[in-house]
CSV table of C-alpha atoms in Angstrom, one decimal:
chain,number,residue,atom,x,y,z
V,1,MET,CA,119.3,68.3,97.1
V,2,ILE,CA,118.9,72.0,96.3
V,3,GLN,CA,119.0,74.2,99.4
V,4,TYR,CA,116.2,76.6,98.5
V,5,TYR,CA,115.9,78.4,101.8
V,6,SER,CA,118.2,80.1,104.2
V,7,ALA,CA,117.6,81.8,107.6
V,8,GLU,CA,118.7,84.9,109.4
V,9,LYS,CA,117.9,85.6,113.0
V,10,LEU,CA,116.5,89.1,113.5
V,11,ASN,CA,115.9,89.1,117.3
V,12,THR,CA,115.0,86.7,120.1
V,13,HIS,CA,111.6,85.9,118.7
V,14,MET,CA,111.9,86.5,114.9
V,15,THR,CA,113.8,84.8,112.0
V,16,ALA,CA,113.8,85.9,108.4
V,17,ILE,CA,113.7,83.0,105.8
V,18,ARG,CA,114.9,83.8,102.3
V,19,SER,CA,114.2,81.8,99.2
V,20,LEU,CA,116.5,81.5,96.1
V,21,THR,CA,114.0,83.5,94.1
V,22,GLY,CA,114.1,86.4,96.6
V,23,GLU,CA,111.0,86.1,98.7
V,24,ILE,CA,111.3,86.7,102.5
V,25,MET,CA,109.2,84.9,105.1
V,26,TYR,CA,109.1,85.4,108.8
V,27,LEU,CA,109.1,82.9,111.6
V,28,ILE,CA,107.8,84.3,114.9
V,29,GLU,CA,108.3,82.2,118.0
V,30,GLY,CA,106.7,82.6,121.4
V,31,GLU,CA,107.1,80.4,124.5
V,32,GLU,CA,104.5,77.9,123.3
V,33,LYS,CA,103.8,78.3,119.6
V,34,ALA,CA,105.2,79.7,116.4
V,35,VAL,CA,103.7,81.6,113.4
V,36,LEU,CA,105.1,81.4,109.9
V,37,VAL,CA,104.3,84.5,107.8
V,38,ASP,CA,103.9,83.3,104.2
V,39,THR,CA,105.1,80.1,102.5
V,40,CYS,CA,106.7,81.1,99.2
V,41,LEU,CA,106.0,79.1,95.9
V,42,GLY,CA,105.3,75.6,97.2
V,43,VAL,CA,108.7,74.2,96.3
V,44,GLY,CA,111.8,73.0,98.1
V,45,HIS,CA,110.2,71.4,101.2
V,46,LEU,CA,109.7,74.6,103.3
V,47,ARG,CA,108.1,72.7,106.2
V,48,LYS,CA,111.2,70.5,106.7
V,49,PHE,CA,113.3,73.6,106.6
V,50,VAL,CA,111.2,75.5,109.2
V,51,GLU,CA,111.2,72.5,111.5
V,52,THR,CA,115.0,72.8,111.7
V,53,LEU,CA,114.4,76.2,113.2
V,54,THR,CA,111.7,75.5,115.7
V,55,GLU,CA,110.2,72.6,117.5
V,56,LYS,CA,107.1,74.5,118.4
V,57,PRO,CA,103.7,73.9,116.7
V,58,ILE,CA,103.5,76.1,113.6
V,59,THR,CA,100.5,78.2,112.5
V,60,VAL,CA,100.8,79.8,109.0
V,61,ILE,CA,99.5,83.3,108.3
V,62,LEU,CA,99.3,84.2,104.6
V,63,THR,CA,99.6,87.9,103.9
V,64,HIS,CA,97.8,87.4,100.6
V,65,GLY,CA,97.1,84.8,97.9
V,66,HIS,CA,99.8,85.4,95.3
V,67,VAL,CA,102.0,82.6,93.9
V,68,ASP,CA,105.2,83.8,95.6
V,69,HIS,CA,103.6,84.0,99.1
V,70,ALA,CA,100.9,81.3,99.5
V,71,LEU,CA,101.5,78.2,97.5
V,72,GLY,CA,103.6,76.3,100.1
V,73,ALA,CA,100.6,76.5,102.5
V,74,PRO,CA,99.3,72.9,102.0
V,75,GLU,CA,102.5,71.5,103.6
V,76,PHE,CA,101.2,72.9,106.9
V,77,ASP,CA,98.3,71.7,109.1
V,78,GLU,CA,96.9,75.1,110.3
V,79,VAL,CA,96.8,77.9,107.8
V,80,TYR,CA,94.9,81.3,107.8
V,81,MET,CA,94.2,83.5,104.9
V,82,ASN,CA,91.8,86.3,104.1
V,83,PRO,CA,89.1,84.5,101.9
V,84,ALA,CA,89.0,87.6,99.6
V,85,ASP,CA,92.1,86.1,98.0
V,86,ASN,CA,90.9,82.5,97.6
V,87,ALA,CA,90.3,82.9,93.8
V,88,ILE,CA,93.8,84.4,93.3
V,89,TYR,CA,95.4,81.5,95.2
V,90,GLU,CA,93.5,78.9,93.2
V,91,ALA,CA,94.3,80.6,89.9
V,92,MET,CA,98.0,80.6,90.7
V,93,SER,CA,98.1,77.1,92.2
V,94,PRO,CA,99.0,75.1,89.0
V,95,LEU,CA,102.6,73.9,88.8
V,96,GLU,CA,103.2,75.7,85.5
V,97,GLU,CA,102.4,79.0,87.1
V,98,ARG,CA,105.1,78.4,89.7
V,99,LYS,CA,107.7,77.0,87.3
V,100,GLY,CA,107.1,80.1,85.1
V,101,TYR,CA,107.7,82.4,88.1
V,102,ILE,CA,110.9,80.6,89.1
V,103,GLN,CA,112.3,80.9,85.6
V,104,ALA,CA,111.3,84.6,85.4
V,105,ASN,CA,113.1,85.3,88.7
V,106,LEU,CA,116.3,83.2,87.9
V,107,GLY,CA,117.0,84.7,84.5
V,108,GLY,CA,115.2,82.0,82.5
V,109,LYS,CA,116.7,79.1,84.5
V,110,LEU,CA,114.5,76.4,86.0
V,111,LEU,CA,116.1,74.6,88.9
V,112,ASP,CA,116.4,70.8,88.8
V,113,PHE,CA,113.5,69.9,91.0
V,114,ALA,CA,111.8,66.6,91.0
V,115,GLU,CA,108.0,66.6,90.8
V,116,ASP,CA,107.8,65.6,94.5
V,117,ASP,CA,109.8,68.7,95.4
V,118,TYR,CA,106.6,70.7,94.5
V,119,VAL,CA,103.5,71.0,96.6
V,120,GLN,CA,100.6,69.7,94.6
V,121,PRO,CA,97.8,72.2,93.6
V,122,THR,CA,94.9,72.5,96.0
V,123,LEU,CA,91.8,74.5,96.6
V,124,ALA,CA,92.1,77.4,99.1
V,125,ASP,CA,90.7,75.4,102.1
V,126,PHE,CA,92.1,77.6,104.8
V,127,LYS,CA,90.9,79.0,108.1
V,128,VAL,CA,89.5,82.5,107.8
V,129,LEU,CA,91.9,85.3,108.7
V,130,LYS,CA,90.2,88.4,110.0
V,131,ASP,CA,91.1,92.1,110.6
V,132,GLY,CA,92.1,92.5,114.2
V,133,GLN,CA,92.8,88.8,114.8
V,134,VAL,CA,95.4,88.1,117.5
V,135,PHE,CA,97.6,85.0,117.8
V,136,ASN,CA,98.9,84.4,121.3
V,137,LEU,CA,102.2,82.5,121.0
V,138,GLY,CA,103.1,82.7,124.6
V,139,GLU,CA,104.6,86.0,125.8
V,140,ILE,CA,104.6,87.1,122.1
V,141,HIS,CA,101.6,88.2,120.1
V,142,ALA,CA,101.0,88.4,116.3
V,143,GLU,CA,98.2,90.9,115.5
V,144,VAL,CA,96.7,90.9,112.0
V,145,TYR,CA,95.3,93.9,110.2
V,146,ALA,CA,93.7,94.3,106.8
V,147,LEU,CA,95.4,96.6,104.3
V,148,PRO,CA,93.7,96.1,100.9
V,149,GLY,CA,95.4,97.5,97.8
V,150,HIS,CA,98.0,95.0,96.4
V,151,THR,CA,95.1,92.5,96.6
V,152,ARG,CA,91.7,92.8,98.2
V,153,GLY,CA,92.7,90.3,100.9
V,154,THR,CA,96.2,91.7,101.8
V,155,MET,CA,97.0,91.7,105.5
V,156,VAL,CA,99.9,93.0,107.7
V,157,ILE,CA,101.2,91.6,110.9
V,158,LEU,CA,102.2,93.5,114.0
V,159,VAL,CA,104.6,91.7,116.4
V,160,ALA,CA,103.6,93.9,119.2
V,161,GLU,CA,106.3,93.1,121.8
V,162,GLU,CA,109.1,93.7,119.2
V,163,LYS,CA,107.4,96.8,117.8
V,164,ILE,CA,107.8,95.5,114.3
V,165,LEU,CA,105.2,95.7,111.6
V,166,ILE,CA,105.5,93.1,108.8
V,167,LEU,CA,104.2,94.9,105.7
V,168,GLY,CA,105.0,92.2,103.2
V,169,ASP,CA,103.7,93.3,99.8
V,170,ALA,CA,101.1,95.6,101.3
V,171,CYS,CA,103.4,98.6,101.3
V,172,ASN,CA,107.0,98.5,100.2
V,173,ASN,CA,109.5,99.8,97.7
V,174,ALA,CA,107.6,98.5,94.7
V,175,THR,CA,104.0,97.9,95.6
V,176,PHE,CA,102.2,96.5,92.6
V,177,LEU,CA,98.8,98.2,92.0
V,178,PHE,CA,98.1,97.5,88.3
V,179,ASP,CA,96.6,94.0,87.8
V,180,GLU,CA,92.9,93.0,87.9
V,181,ASN,CA,93.1,92.1,91.6
V,182,SER,CA,94.5,95.3,92.9
V,183,LEU,CA,92.6,98.4,94.1
V,184,SER,CA,92.8,101.9,92.8
V,185,VAL,CA,95.5,104.3,94.0
V,186,GLU,CA,92.8,106.4,95.7
V,187,GLU,CA,91.3,103.4,97.6
V,188,TYR,CA,94.8,102.1,98.5
V,189,ARG,CA,95.8,105.5,99.9
V,190,GLU,CA,92.6,105.6,102.1
V,191,ASN,CA,93.5,102.1,103.5
V,192,LEU,CA,97.1,103.1,104.2
V,193,ILE,CA,95.9,106.1,106.2
V,194,HIS,CA,93.4,103.9,108.1
V,195,VAL,CA,96.1,101.4,109.2
V,196,GLN,CA,98.6,104.2,109.9
V,197,GLN,CA,96.1,105.8,112.3
V,198,LYS,CA,95.1,102.5,113.9
V,199,LEU,CA,98.7,101.5,114.7
V,200,THR,CA,100.3,104.9,115.4
V,201,GLY,CA,103.1,104.5,118.0
V,202,ARG,CA,102.9,100.7,118.1
V,203,PHE,CA,105.9,99.9,115.8
V,204,GLU,CA,109.4,101.3,115.4
V,205,GLU,CA,110.4,99.5,112.2
V,206,THR,CA,108.9,97.5,109.3
V,207,CYS,CA,109.7,94.3,107.6
V,208,LEU,CA,109.2,93.6,103.9
V,209,CYS,CA,109.0,90.4,101.7
V,210,HIS,CA,111.2,91.3,98.8
V,211,HIS,CA,114.8,92.6,98.3
V,212,VAL,CA,115.3,93.9,101.8
V,213,ILE,CA,114.2,92.7,105.2
V,214,LYS,CA,114.1,96.0,107.2
V,215,ALA,CA,112.6,99.4,106.4
V,216,SER,CA,111.8,102.3,108.6
V,217,ALA,CA,108.6,103.1,110.6
V,218,ASP,CA,107.9,105.9,108.0
V,219,MET,CA,107.3,103.5,105.1
V,220,ILE,CA,103.5,103.9,105.2
V,221,GLN,CA,103.7,107.7,105.3
V,222,SER,CA,106.2,107.6,102.5
V,223,VAL,CA,103.9,105.6,100.3
V,224,ILE,CA,100.9,107.8,101.2
V,225,GLU,CA,103.0,110.7,99.8
V,226,VAL,CA,103.8,108.8,96.7
V,227,CYS,CA,100.0,108.2,96.2
V,228,ASP,CA,99.5,111.9,96.6
V,229,GLU,CA,102.0,112.7,93.8
V,230,VAL,CA,100.3,110.2,91.5
V,231,MET,CA,96.8,111.6,92.2
V,232,ALA,CA,98.2,115.1,91.6
V,233,GLY,CA,99.8,114.2,88.3
V,234,LYS,CA,103.3,114.8,89.6
V,235,ALA,CA,104.8,111.3,89.6
V,236,ASP,CA,107.9,110.4,87.5
V,237,ASP,CA,105.9,107.7,85.6
V,238,VAL,CA,108.7,105.4,84.4
V,239,PRO,CA,107.2,102.8,82.0
V,240,PHE,CA,107.1,99.2,83.5
V,241,ASN,CA,106.3,95.9,81.8
V,242,PHE,CA,105.5,92.9,83.8
V,243,MET,CA,104.4,89.6,82.2
V,244,GLY,CA,102.7,91.5,79.4
V,245,MET,CA,101.1,94.1,81.6
V,246,GLU,CA,101.9,97.8,81.1
V,247,ALA,CA,102.3,100.0,84.2
V,248,PHE,CA,104.3,103.0,85.6
V,249,VAL,CA,106.8,103.2,88.4
V,250,ALA,CA,105.7,106.3,90.3
V,251,LYS,CA,109.2,107.4,91.5
V,252,LYS,CA,112.4,106.7,89.5
V,253,ALA,CA,114.3,103.7,91.0
V,254,ASN,CA,117.2,101.3,90.1
V,255,GLU,CA,116.8,97.6,89.3
V,256,ARG,CA,116.4,96.8,93.0
V,257,PHE,CA,113.7,99.4,93.3
V,258,GLU,CA,115.8,101.7,95.4
V,259,ARG,CA,114.6,105.2,94.7
V,260,LEU,CA,117.0,107.5,92.9
V,261,ASP,CA,116.0,110.5,95.1
V,262,GLY,CA,117.0,108.6,98.2
V,263,GLY,CA,113.4,108.3,99.4
V,264,GLU,CA,111.6,105.2,100.7
V,265,GLY,CA,108.5,103.5,99.3
V,266,ASN,CA,107.1,103.4,95.9
V,267,ILE,CA,104.1,102.1,93.8
V,268,ILE,CA,103.8,100.6,90.4
V,269,TYR,CA,100.4,101.5,89.0
V,270,SER,CA,98.1,101.6,86.0
V,271,LYS,CA,96.8,104.9,84.9
V,272,ASN,CA,93.4,103.2,84.5
V,273,LYS,CA,93.4,102.5,88.2
V,274,ILE,CA,94.2,105.8,89.9
V,275,TRP,CA,90.7,106.7,91.0
V,276,LYS,CA,87.7,104.9,92.5
V,277,ASN,CA,85.4,103.8,89.8
V,278,GLY,CA,87.9,105.3,87.3
V,279,VAL,CA,86.7,108.8,87.9
V,280,ALA,CA,89.0,111.7,88.8
V,281,LYS,CA,87.9,114.2,91.4
């Protein structure tokens, strides 16, 4: 059997779970309950793996509806997602979408999974995840806040007692802002500022869902500044192609999306989606 997942303990209450294709999920444990943030591609029996890490009842919080974050959700009994991403989830649910993603991320190789190693496609029949919602796990709380941009339903999770903000794909070293489901750079910047102001002083580090686990507390501010450069026409604008879509990397970076200027945070955007309603100010 392919060992698709591995775990790394971050602190007393949090464990990072990595997949072979590079996604990072987070298990948050309190005295009474546990929350799993994201569920990867719906392959490799994630629930069985998580149940080797905790005996507590598990609630799933999906940061957004993309194929690499949400498609393992049907394995679990209690799942929350912002319904703004329901259509994305359902469009990416077919097995061929997931197999294509695995091949793209493993250099064209498709792992030798049996059909029953995949979670079967379903509708997005989840509980509603709302801005400001708090999950009490017993001595530990997971607070959820909306940060639309990457998708309209993207959420971030604050583990208040650990002073950690799980940003996921909402704000990272390669935030995708170029497909039909993303917002403009201008709108995204406004939402970053809103969350930054709301959570000022409440976290000391951030956690991401691709490439690296930890980032600094300055990640949101850094990406706001990148948005400013894009809107001012001062970005590096490195051409980027993703599954046939043309976009631009705002700040020059290596293949792991580490910025060449030593800075933190980046966006990959479409020049047709810089401004609200497509209109420059």
